[in-house]
mmCIF file of C-alpha atoms and ligand atoms in Angstrom:
data_model
loop_
_atom_site.group_PDB
_atom_site.id
_atom_site.type_symbol
_atom_site.label_atom_id
_atom_site.label_comp_id
_atom_site.label_asym_id
_atom_site.label_seq_id
_atom_site.Cartn_x
_atom_site.Cartn_y
_atom_site.Cartn_z
ATOM 1 C CA MET A 27 -102.304 -44.414 -104.486
ATOM 2 C CA ILE A 28 -104.065 -41.074 -104.910
ATOM 3 C CA VAL A 29 -106.734 -40.168 -107.419
ATOM 4 C CA VAL A 30 -107.027 -36.449 -108.161
ATOM 5 C CA LEU A 31 -110.529 -35.647 -109.356
ATOM 6 C CA LYS A 32 -111.552 -33.024 -111.914
ATOM 7 C CA ASP A 33 -113.662 -30.093 -110.678
ATOM 8 C CA ASN A 34 -117.314 -30.933 -110.009
ATOM 9 C CA PRO A 35 -117.108 -34.661 -110.723
ATOM 10 C CA ASN A 36 -120.324 -36.386 -111.782
ATOM 11 C CA PRO A 37 -121.678 -37.754 -108.460
ATOM 12 C CA LYS A 38 -122.948 -40.996 -110.011
ATOM 13 C CA GLN A 39 -119.582 -41.756 -111.630
ATOM 14 C CA LEU A 40 -117.774 -40.888 -108.400
ATOM 15 C CA ASP A 41 -120.042 -43.193 -106.470
ATOM 16 C CA ASN A 42 -119.407 -46.019 -108.936
ATOM 17 C CA LEU A 43 -115.650 -45.523 -108.652
ATOM 18 C CA ILE A 44 -115.755 -45.587 -104.858
ATOM 19 C CA GLN A 45 -117.966 -48.675 -104.773
ATOM 20 C CA TRP A 46 -115.702 -50.509 -107.196
ATOM 21 C CA LEU A 47 -112.584 -49.653 -105.153
ATOM 22 C CA GLU A 48 -114.280 -50.698 -101.924
ATOM 23 C CA SER A 49 -115.210 -54.030 -103.528
ATOM 24 C CA LEU A 50 -111.438 -54.557 -103.980
ATOM 25 C CA ASN A 51 -110.978 -54.106 -100.195
ATOM 26 C CA ILE A 52 -109.491 -50.656 -100.620
ATOM 27 C CA SER A 53 -110.484 -48.056 -98.058
ATOM 28 C CA ILE A 54 -110.888 -44.506 -99.274
ATOM 29 C CA HIS A 55 -109.937 -41.265 -97.636
ATOM 30 C CA ILE A 56 -111.583 -38.262 -99.303
ATOM 31 C CA SER A 57 -109.802 -34.933 -98.980
ATOM 32 C CA LEU A 58 -111.882 -31.931 -100.034
ATOM 33 C CA GLY A 59 -109.166 -29.343 -100.485
ATOM 34 C CA LYS A 60 -109.318 -25.659 -101.380
ATOM 35 C CA ASP A 61 -108.362 -26.387 -104.987
ATOM 36 C CA THR A 62 -108.832 -30.104 -105.566
ATOM 37 C CA THR A 63 -110.604 -33.190 -104.314
ATOM 38 C CA ILE A 64 -108.327 -36.150 -103.743
ATOM 39 C CA LEU A 65 -109.186 -39.773 -103.066
ATOM 40 C CA GLY A 66 -106.500 -41.464 -100.991
ATOM 41 C CA LEU A 67 -106.554 -45.241 -101.497
ATOM 42 C CA ILE A 68 -105.384 -47.417 -98.618
ATOM 43 C CA GLY A 69 -104.903 -51.153 -98.889
ATOM 44 C CA ASP A 70 -103.352 -53.494 -101.422
ATOM 45 C CA THR A 71 -103.493 -51.161 -104.417
ATOM 46 C CA LEU A 72 -101.237 -53.386 -106.520
ATOM 47 C CA ALA A 73 -104.369 -55.092 -107.817
ATOM 48 C CA VAL A 74 -105.812 -51.751 -108.974
ATOM 49 C CA ASP A 75 -105.413 -50.978 -112.673
ATOM 50 C CA ILE A 76 -104.019 -47.446 -112.690
ATOM 51 C CA ASP A 77 -104.675 -46.932 -116.434
ATOM 52 C CA LEU A 78 -108.314 -47.869 -116.027
ATOM 53 C CA ILE A 79 -108.830 -45.211 -113.373
ATOM 54 C CA ALA A 80 -106.839 -42.603 -115.290
ATOM 55 C CA ALA A 81 -109.149 -43.106 -118.292
ATOM 56 C CA LEU A 82 -112.298 -42.163 -116.334
ATOM 57 C CA ASP A 83 -113.991 -38.841 -117.206
ATOM 58 C CA ILE A 84 -113.987 -37.589 -113.633
ATOM 59 C CA VAL A 85 -110.272 -38.255 -113.045
ATOM 60 C CA GLU A 86 -107.582 -35.633 -113.516
ATOM 61 C CA ASP A 87 -104.561 -37.685 -112.391
ATOM 62 C CA VAL A 88 -103.597 -40.929 -110.617
ATOM 63 C CA LYS A 89 -100.321 -41.506 -108.749
ATOM 64 C CA ARG A 90 -98.882 -44.343 -106.724
ATOM 65 C CA ILE A 91 -97.637 -43.233 -103.291
ATOM 66 C CA THR A 92 -94.392 -44.944 -102.476
ATOM 67 C CA GLU A 93 -94.133 -43.765 -98.845
ATOM 68 C CA PRO A 94 -95.461 -46.283 -96.295
ATOM 69 C CA TYR A 95 -97.379 -43.572 -94.405
ATOM 70 C CA LYS A 96 -100.621 -42.879 -96.217
ATOM 71 C CA ASN A 97 -103.122 -41.079 -93.939
ATOM 72 C CA ALA A 98 -100.359 -38.847 -92.599
ATOM 73 C CA ASN A 99 -98.978 -38.109 -96.067
ATOM 74 C CA ARG A 100 -99.338 -34.597 -97.407
ATOM 75 C CA LYS A 101 -100.009 -36.083 -100.836
ATOM 76 C CA PHE A 102 -103.234 -37.562 -99.397
ATOM 77 C CA HIS A 103 -104.277 -34.306 -97.783
ATOM 78 C CA PRO A 104 -102.570 -31.261 -99.318
ATOM 79 C CA ASP A 105 -104.081 -28.732 -96.870
ATOM 80 C CA ASP A 106 -102.691 -28.356 -93.334
ATOM 81 C CA THR A 107 -104.631 -30.230 -90.682
ATOM 82 C CA ILE A 108 -105.868 -28.001 -87.895
ATOM 83 C CA VAL A 109 -105.998 -29.799 -84.555
ATOM 84 C CA ASP A 110 -108.661 -28.512 -82.184
ATOM 85 C CA VAL A 111 -107.868 -28.930 -78.501
ATOM 86 C CA SER A 112 -111.085 -27.978 -76.715
ATOM 87 C CA GLY A 113 -111.403 -24.862 -78.856
ATOM 88 C CA ILE A 114 -107.688 -24.018 -79.063
ATOM 89 C CA LYS A 115 -106.453 -24.570 -82.613
ATOM 90 C CA ILE A 116 -102.971 -25.682 -83.703
ATOM 91 C CA GLY A 117 -101.782 -25.842 -87.318
ATOM 92 C CA GLY A 118 -102.812 -24.188 -90.570
ATOM 93 C CA GLY A 119 -101.516 -20.812 -89.390
ATOM 94 C CA ASN A 120 -102.601 -21.239 -85.759
ATOM 95 C CA PHE A 121 -99.511 -21.062 -83.521
ATOM 96 C CA GLN A 122 -99.748 -22.183 -79.894
ATOM 97 C CA ILE A 123 -97.417 -22.264 -76.936
ATOM 98 C CA ILE A 124 -98.003 -25.118 -74.513
ATOM 99 C CA ALA A 125 -96.327 -24.396 -71.186
ATOM 100 C CA GLY A 126 -96.127 -25.771 -67.682
ATOM 101 C CA PRO A 127 -94.010 -27.845 -65.350
ATOM 102 C CA CYS A 128 -92.359 -31.123 -66.185
ATOM 103 C CA SER A 129 -94.416 -32.672 -63.411
ATOM 104 C CA VAL A 130 -97.353 -31.663 -61.281
ATOM 105 C CA GLU A 131 -96.015 -31.323 -57.714
ATOM 106 C CA SER A 132 -98.751 -29.669 -55.647
ATOM 107 C CA MET A 133 -101.995 -27.743 -55.977
ATOM 108 C CA GLU A 134 -100.225 -24.413 -55.308
ATOM 109 C CA GLN A 135 -97.469 -25.146 -57.807
ATOM 110 C CA ILE A 136 -99.664 -26.193 -60.746
ATOM 111 C CA CYS A 137 -102.285 -23.491 -60.180
ATOM 112 C CA PHE A 138 -99.688 -20.735 -59.826
ATOM 113 C CA ILE A 139 -97.869 -21.836 -62.981
ATOM 114 C CA ALA A 140 -101.155 -22.214 -64.891
ATOM 115 C CA GLU A 141 -102.161 -18.630 -64.117
ATOM 116 C CA SER A 142 -98.691 -17.266 -64.895
ATOM 117 C CA VAL A 143 -98.325 -18.966 -68.278
ATOM 118 C CA LYS A 144 -101.861 -18.035 -69.236
ATOM 119 C CA LYS A 145 -101.169 -14.388 -68.462
ATOM 120 C CA ALA A 146 -98.024 -14.588 -70.589
ATOM 121 C CA GLY A 147 -99.994 -15.934 -73.568
ATOM 122 C CA ALA A 148 -99.774 -19.736 -73.408
ATOM 123 C CA GLY A 149 -102.710 -21.433 -75.131
ATOM 124 C CA MET A 150 -102.443 -24.678 -73.185
ATOM 125 C CA LEU A 151 -101.100 -26.026 -69.908
ATOM 126 C CA ARG A 152 -98.770 -29.044 -69.695
ATOM 127 C CA GLY A 153 -98.041 -31.049 -66.576
ATOM 128 C CA GLY A 154 -96.850 -34.617 -66.145
ATOM 129 C CA ALA A 155 -98.623 -36.913 -63.707
ATOM 130 C CA PHE A 156 -96.984 -40.137 -64.923
ATOM 131 C CA LYS A 157 -93.284 -39.562 -65.474
ATOM 132 C CA PRO A 158 -90.971 -41.784 -67.515
ATOM 133 C CA ARG A 159 -87.759 -41.558 -65.465
ATOM 134 C CA THR A 160 -84.445 -43.213 -66.249
ATOM 135 C CA SER A 161 -84.025 -44.205 -62.600
ATOM 136 C CA PRO A 162 -86.684 -46.197 -60.743
ATOM 137 C CA TYR A 163 -85.598 -44.296 -57.596
ATOM 138 C CA ALA A 164 -86.382 -40.863 -59.083
ATOM 139 C CA PHE A 165 -89.758 -39.118 -58.550
ATOM 140 C CA GLN A 166 -92.263 -41.025 -60.689
ATOM 141 C CA GLY A 167 -94.951 -38.338 -60.731
ATOM 142 C CA MET A 168 -98.056 -37.867 -58.577
ATOM 143 C CA ARG A 169 -99.994 -40.242 -60.841
ATOM 144 C CA ASP A 170 -103.832 -40.168 -60.258
ATOM 145 C CA LYS A 171 -103.467 -37.318 -57.780
ATOM 146 C CA GLY A 172 -101.426 -35.376 -60.361
ATOM 147 C CA ILE A 173 -104.259 -35.654 -62.897
ATOM 148 C CA GLU A 174 -106.711 -34.423 -60.228
ATOM 149 C CA LEU A 175 -104.557 -31.372 -59.505
ATOM 150 C CA LEU A 176 -104.182 -30.695 -63.214
ATOM 151 C CA MET A 177 -107.984 -30.615 -63.443
ATOM 152 C CA GLU A 178 -108.078 -27.974 -60.705
ATOM 153 C CA ALA A 179 -105.538 -25.881 -62.617
ATOM 154 C CA LYS A 180 -107.640 -26.286 -65.764
ATOM 155 C CA LYS A 181 -110.712 -25.046 -63.909
ATOM 156 C CA ILE A 182 -108.936 -22.064 -62.397
ATOM 157 C CA SER A 183 -107.052 -20.963 -65.511
ATOM 158 C CA GLY A 184 -109.478 -22.041 -68.228
ATOM 159 C CA LEU A 185 -106.548 -23.518 -70.168
ATOM 160 C CA PRO A 186 -106.915 -26.907 -71.899
ATOM 161 C CA VAL A 187 -104.425 -29.405 -70.470
ATOM 162 C CA VAL A 188 -101.908 -31.860 -71.896
ATOM 163 C CA SER A 189 -100.497 -34.781 -69.945
ATOM 164 C CA GLU A 190 -98.489 -37.884 -70.758
ATOM 165 C CA ILE A 191 -99.938 -41.377 -70.735
ATOM 166 C CA MET A 192 -97.423 -44.162 -70.131
ATOM 167 C CA ASP A 193 -99.623 -47.220 -70.240
ATOM 168 C CA LEU A 194 -103.019 -48.249 -71.554
ATOM 169 C CA SER A 195 -104.193 -49.050 -68.048
ATOM 170 C CA GLN A 196 -104.132 -45.298 -67.291
ATOM 171 C CA LEU A 197 -106.510 -44.340 -70.119
ATOM 172 C CA SER A 198 -109.635 -43.995 -67.962
ATOM 173 C CA LEU A 199 -107.861 -41.338 -65.871
ATOM 174 C CA PHE A 200 -107.445 -39.166 -68.974
ATOM 175 C CA GLU A 201 -111.128 -38.537 -69.644
ATOM 176 C CA GLU A 202 -110.926 -34.838 -68.756
ATOM 177 C CA VAL A 203 -107.428 -34.335 -70.155
ATOM 178 C CA ASP A 204 -107.803 -32.295 -73.356
ATOM 179 C CA MET A 205 -104.798 -33.695 -75.244
ATOM 180 C CA ILE A 206 -102.966 -36.940 -74.479
ATOM 181 C CA GLN A 207 -99.195 -36.904 -74.811
ATOM 182 C CA VAL A 208 -97.279 -39.936 -76.022
ATOM 183 C CA GLY A 209 -93.725 -39.414 -74.832
ATOM 184 C CA ALA A 210 -90.527 -40.086 -76.740
ATOM 185 C CA ARG A 211 -89.995 -43.412 -74.999
ATOM 186 C CA ASN A 212 -93.433 -44.645 -76.008
ATOM 187 C CA MET A 213 -93.406 -43.449 -79.617
ATOM 188 C CA GLN A 214 -93.227 -47.033 -80.810
ATOM 189 C CA ASN A 215 -95.522 -48.591 -78.223
ATOM 190 C CA PHE A 216 -97.752 -49.863 -80.991
ATOM 191 C CA GLU A 217 -100.461 -51.330 -78.761
ATOM 192 C CA LEU A 218 -100.826 -47.953 -77.030
ATOM 193 C CA LEU A 219 -100.915 -46.158 -80.401
ATOM 194 C CA LYS A 220 -103.616 -48.520 -81.681
ATOM 195 C CA GLU A 221 -105.813 -47.803 -78.646
ATOM 196 C CA LEU A 222 -105.269 -44.049 -78.999
ATOM 197 C CA GLY A 223 -106.523 -44.404 -82.559
ATOM 198 C CA LYS A 224 -109.935 -45.217 -81.085
ATOM 199 C CA VAL A 225 -109.956 -42.260 -78.690
ATOM 200 C CA LYS A 226 -111.823 -39.080 -79.633
ATOM 201 C CA LYS A 227 -109.144 -36.768 -78.304
ATOM 202 C CA PRO A 228 -106.134 -35.013 -79.824
ATOM 203 C CA ILE A 229 -102.772 -36.728 -79.365
ATOM 204 C CA LEU A 230 -99.401 -35.041 -78.912
ATOM 205 C CA LEU A 231 -96.911 -37.509 -80.375
ATOM 206 C CA LYS A 232 -93.265 -36.895 -79.478
ATOM 207 C CA ARG A 233 -90.390 -38.111 -81.631
ATOM 208 C CA GLY A 234 -88.470 -41.048 -80.156
ATOM 209 C CA LEU A 235 -84.941 -40.482 -78.909
ATOM 210 C CA SER A 236 -83.439 -42.223 -81.903
ATOM 211 C CA SER A 237 -86.309 -42.346 -84.354
ATOM 212 C CA THR A 238 -86.242 -41.242 -87.950
ATOM 213 C CA LEU A 239 -88.864 -38.860 -89.277
ATOM 214 C CA GLN A 240 -90.375 -41.712 -91.261
ATOM 215 C CA GLU A 241 -90.685 -43.782 -88.075
ATOM 216 C CA LEU A 242 -92.405 -40.833 -86.364
ATOM 217 C CA LEU A 243 -94.872 -40.615 -89.229
ATOM 218 C CA MET A 244 -95.460 -44.377 -89.129
ATOM 219 C CA SER A 245 -96.361 -44.016 -85.448
ATOM 220 C CA ALA A 246 -98.819 -41.246 -86.358
ATOM 221 C CA GLU A 247 -100.130 -43.606 -89.048
ATOM 222 C CA TYR A 248 -100.936 -46.219 -86.367
ATOM 223 C CA ILE A 249 -103.158 -43.684 -84.586
ATOM 224 C CA MET A 250 -104.732 -42.465 -87.817
ATOM 225 C CA ALA A 251 -105.390 -45.995 -89.070
ATOM 226 C CA GLY A 252 -107.614 -46.429 -86.004
ATOM 227 C CA GLY A 253 -109.646 -43.357 -86.972
ATOM 228 C CA ASN A 254 -108.064 -40.569 -84.937
ATOM 229 C CA GLY A 255 -106.597 -37.899 -87.212
ATOM 230 C CA GLN A 256 -106.145 -35.231 -84.537
ATOM 231 C CA ILE A 257 -102.389 -35.536 -84.021
ATOM 232 C CA VAL A 258 -99.720 -32.940 -83.282
ATOM 233 C CA LEU A 259 -96.122 -34.050 -83.883
ATOM 234 C CA CYS A 260 -93.336 -32.847 -81.616
ATOM 235 C CA GLU A 261 -89.613 -32.613 -82.333
ATOM 236 C CA ARG A 262 -87.905 -32.884 -78.927
ATOM 237 C CA GLY A 263 -84.282 -33.551 -79.830
ATOM 238 C CA ILE A 264 -82.548 -36.776 -80.727
ATOM 239 C CA ARG A 265 -79.592 -38.707 -79.306
ATOM 240 C CA THR A 266 -76.239 -37.807 -80.806
ATOM 241 C CA PHE A 267 -72.623 -38.008 -79.579
ATOM 242 C CA GLU A 268 -72.906 -34.523 -78.024
ATOM 243 C CA THR A 269 -73.115 -34.572 -74.241
ATOM 244 C CA ILE A 270 -73.267 -30.879 -73.276
ATOM 245 C CA THR A 271 -76.892 -30.678 -74.356
ATOM 246 C CA ARG A 272 -79.333 -33.327 -73.176
ATOM 247 C CA ASN A 273 -80.271 -34.093 -76.805
ATOM 248 C CA THR A 274 -79.586 -32.467 -80.166
ATOM 249 C CA LEU A 275 -82.434 -30.373 -81.535
ATOM 250 C CA ASP A 276 -83.078 -31.450 -85.110
ATOM 251 C CA LEU A 277 -84.513 -28.221 -86.466
ATOM 252 C CA SER A 278 -84.491 -29.377 -90.063
ATOM 253 C CA ALA A 279 -87.197 -31.817 -88.934
ATOM 254 C CA VAL A 280 -89.653 -28.903 -88.897
ATOM 255 C CA PRO A 281 -89.665 -27.894 -92.586
ATOM 256 C CA LEU A 282 -89.025 -31.511 -93.594
ATOM 257 C CA LEU A 283 -91.977 -32.908 -91.643
ATOM 258 C CA LYS A 284 -94.174 -30.099 -92.885
ATOM 259 C CA SER A 285 -93.442 -31.108 -96.460
ATOM 260 C CA MET A 286 -93.995 -34.817 -95.716
ATOM 261 C CA THR A 287 -97.209 -34.485 -93.693
ATOM 262 C CA HIS A 288 -100.219 -32.228 -93.220
ATOM 263 C CA LEU A 289 -100.138 -32.695 -89.432
ATOM 264 C CA PRO A 290 -99.034 -29.756 -87.232
ATOM 265 C CA VAL A 291 -95.442 -29.848 -85.974
ATOM 266 C CA ILE A 292 -94.329 -28.274 -82.713
ATOM 267 C CA VAL A 293 -90.903 -28.072 -81.047
ATOM 268 C CA ASP A 294 -89.883 -28.773 -77.452
ATOM 269 C CA PRO A 295 -86.645 -26.856 -76.864
ATOM 270 C CA SER A 296 -86.692 -27.773 -73.144
ATOM 271 C CA HIS A 297 -86.082 -31.512 -73.562
ATOM 272 C CA ALA A 298 -84.087 -30.907 -76.745
ATOM 273 C CA THR A 299 -81.412 -28.900 -74.932
ATOM 274 C CA GLY A 300 -81.806 -29.710 -71.235
ATOM 275 C CA LEU A 301 -80.503 -26.229 -70.393
ATOM 276 C CA SER A 302 -82.795 -23.314 -69.566
ATOM 277 C CA ARG A 303 -80.459 -20.724 -71.117
ATOM 278 C CA LEU A 304 -80.780 -22.436 -74.509
ATOM 279 C CA VAL A 305 -84.572 -22.615 -74.466
ATOM 280 C CA LYS A 306 -85.285 -19.078 -75.699
ATOM 281 C CA PRO A 307 -82.825 -19.041 -78.634
ATOM 282 C CA MET A 308 -83.965 -22.503 -79.760
ATOM 283 C CA ALA A 309 -87.637 -21.535 -79.373
ATOM 284 C CA MET A 310 -86.957 -18.509 -81.581
ATOM 285 C CA ALA A 311 -85.165 -20.640 -84.173
ATOM 286 C CA ALA A 312 -88.000 -23.197 -84.176
ATOM 287 C CA THR A 313 -90.579 -20.468 -84.690
ATOM 288 C CA VAL A 314 -88.704 -18.998 -87.632
ATOM 289 C CA ALA A 315 -88.220 -22.504 -89.080
ATOM 290 C CA GLY A 316 -92.010 -22.754 -89.357
ATOM 291 C CA ALA A 317 -93.099 -24.687 -86.263
ATOM 292 C CA ASP A 318 -96.827 -24.567 -85.447
ATOM 293 C CA GLY A 319 -96.099 -24.175 -81.766
ATOM 294 C CA LEU A 320 -93.783 -24.761 -78.833
ATOM 295 C CA LEU A 321 -93.762 -26.958 -75.742
ATOM 296 C CA ILE A 322 -91.953 -25.190 -72.914
ATOM 297 C CA GLU A 323 -91.238 -26.332 -69.362
ATOM 298 C CA VAL A 324 -91.936 -23.648 -66.766
ATOM 299 C CA HIS A 325 -91.462 -23.931 -63.004
ATOM 300 C CA ASN A 326 -92.064 -21.435 -60.171
ATOM 301 C CA ASP A 327 -88.840 -22.588 -58.466
ATOM 302 C CA PRO A 328 -86.624 -24.399 -61.009
ATOM 303 C CA ALA A 329 -83.803 -24.977 -58.499
ATOM 304 C CA HIS A 330 -86.134 -27.112 -56.373
ATOM 305 C CA ALA A 331 -88.193 -28.760 -59.122
ATOM 306 C CA LEU A 332 -88.747 -32.502 -58.620
ATOM 307 C CA CYS A 333 -88.031 -33.101 -62.290
ATOM 308 C CA ASP A 334 -86.147 -31.257 -65.071
ATOM 309 C CA GLY A 335 -85.415 -28.066 -63.119
ATOM 310 C CA GLN A 336 -82.253 -27.420 -65.172
ATOM 311 C CA GLN A 337 -84.239 -26.921 -68.333
ATOM 312 C CA SER A 338 -87.236 -25.123 -66.796
ATOM 313 C CA LEU A 339 -87.892 -21.418 -67.242
ATOM 314 C CA THR A 340 -89.169 -19.215 -64.449
ATOM 315 C CA PRO A 341 -92.574 -17.630 -65.154
ATOM 316 C CA GLU A 342 -90.748 -14.314 -65.803
ATOM 317 C CA ALA A 343 -88.373 -15.869 -68.324
ATOM 318 C CA PHE A 344 -91.344 -17.568 -69.965
ATOM 319 C CA ALA A 345 -93.220 -14.265 -70.266
ATOM 320 C CA ASP A 346 -90.147 -12.761 -71.949
ATOM 321 C CA LEU A 347 -89.929 -15.732 -74.340
ATOM 322 C CA ALA A 348 -93.629 -15.544 -75.239
ATOM 323 C CA LYS A 349 -93.366 -11.824 -76.001
ATOM 324 C CA CYS A 350 -90.344 -12.371 -78.196
ATOM 325 C CA ILE A 351 -92.011 -15.251 -80.081
ATOM 326 C CA ASN A 352 -95.033 -13.069 -80.825
ATOM 327 C CA GLN A 353 -92.764 -10.464 -82.379
ATOM 328 C CA LEU A 354 -91.057 -13.142 -84.472
ATOM 329 C CA LEU A 355 -94.173 -14.823 -85.822
ATOM 330 C CA PRO A 356 -94.573 -12.508 -88.845
ATOM 331 C CA PHE A 357 -91.094 -13.619 -89.998
ATOM 332 C CA ALA A 358 -91.773 -17.357 -89.680
ATOM 333 C CA TYR A 359 -91.047 -19.518 -92.712
HETATM 334 C C1 PEP B 521 -92.079 -34.584 -71.127
HETATM 335 O O1 PEP B 521 -92.567 -33.873 -72.016
HETATM 336 O O2 PEP B 521 -92.232 -34.383 -69.910
HETATM 337 C C2 PEP B 521 -91.216 -35.718 -71.516
HETATM 338 C C3 PEP B 521 -90.936 -36.696 -70.667
HETATM 339 O O3 PEP B 521 -90.757 -35.596 -72.762
HETATM 340 P P1 PEP B 521 -90.025 -36.651 -73.719
HETATM 341 O O4 PEP B 521 -90.960 -37.794 -73.856
HETATM 342 O O5 PEP B 521 -89.833 -35.872 -74.986
HETATM 343 O O6 PEP B 521 -88.726 -37.022 -73.076
HETATM 344 MN MN1 MN B 522 -89.554 -32.907 -68.498
#
């Protein structure tokens, strides 16, 4: 349920309303917007008499929210959320490109890529240390050592870093990581999401391989219910019957999600297509569709990458993409 307040509500009456709602075990999320103040009511609101609230002097309107996601709902928070990753902002008109290798492979590799993508205009560096691989025999990532190398690249380049967590037991290793990624395969790892709700760090939440947009938002809701509202959503392609591309990029997810939620939405055309030659056109399309940013895999030597070389751009191709995206931004939806 949301309660839209009139301008300058009487503070005493507002306080009484909040206290009464809290006595009914309803928790309240206050959104001070540009134009209106909204109280978002979370809990069993069936017991709340909607007519009684509507009759109050300070109340402009009351509506029941039928969607199961509340904190993430744009109706609760009409203004865009801006996520701050160690000073780099995403959302609410702030567009960011996050770039880097699928996995951290060596000090030289991650530092070289960090400097190259920074020079080309990336706002953040990505690099996997813990890799979710389909085969247990494939490279699993450098793990703790990978995080250490990522920290070196952060120091050298000055870029905030993003890396994927696969299990709760790894959380202590992520203290210096600026944004924690929850990968597609873990989107519905609810115990992990609950713990990340308690963390004071932005979360990059990727859409599951076969998850609906509502399921993605319910996963964000898990994190938000724990108190962490700094979430960036990522469309990274979904499973369809097509086999030429690794996944199928669901571009309509961008404007749809942006109408459903106030959280920033970025697109990962690398995992969505699996083919480096499709990354630039899909990045352009995502930008025009209104994405708040892009996640792009970049490797100094894609042919010899330990993971996802086929979809990785060279630093030169990335620089070309970044330039093109900058030119496109004024035309974004
Ligand atoms: C990744 O970003 O490296 C990754 C594994 O992505 P996804 O979870 O989308 O497959
Ligand atoms: Mn990858």
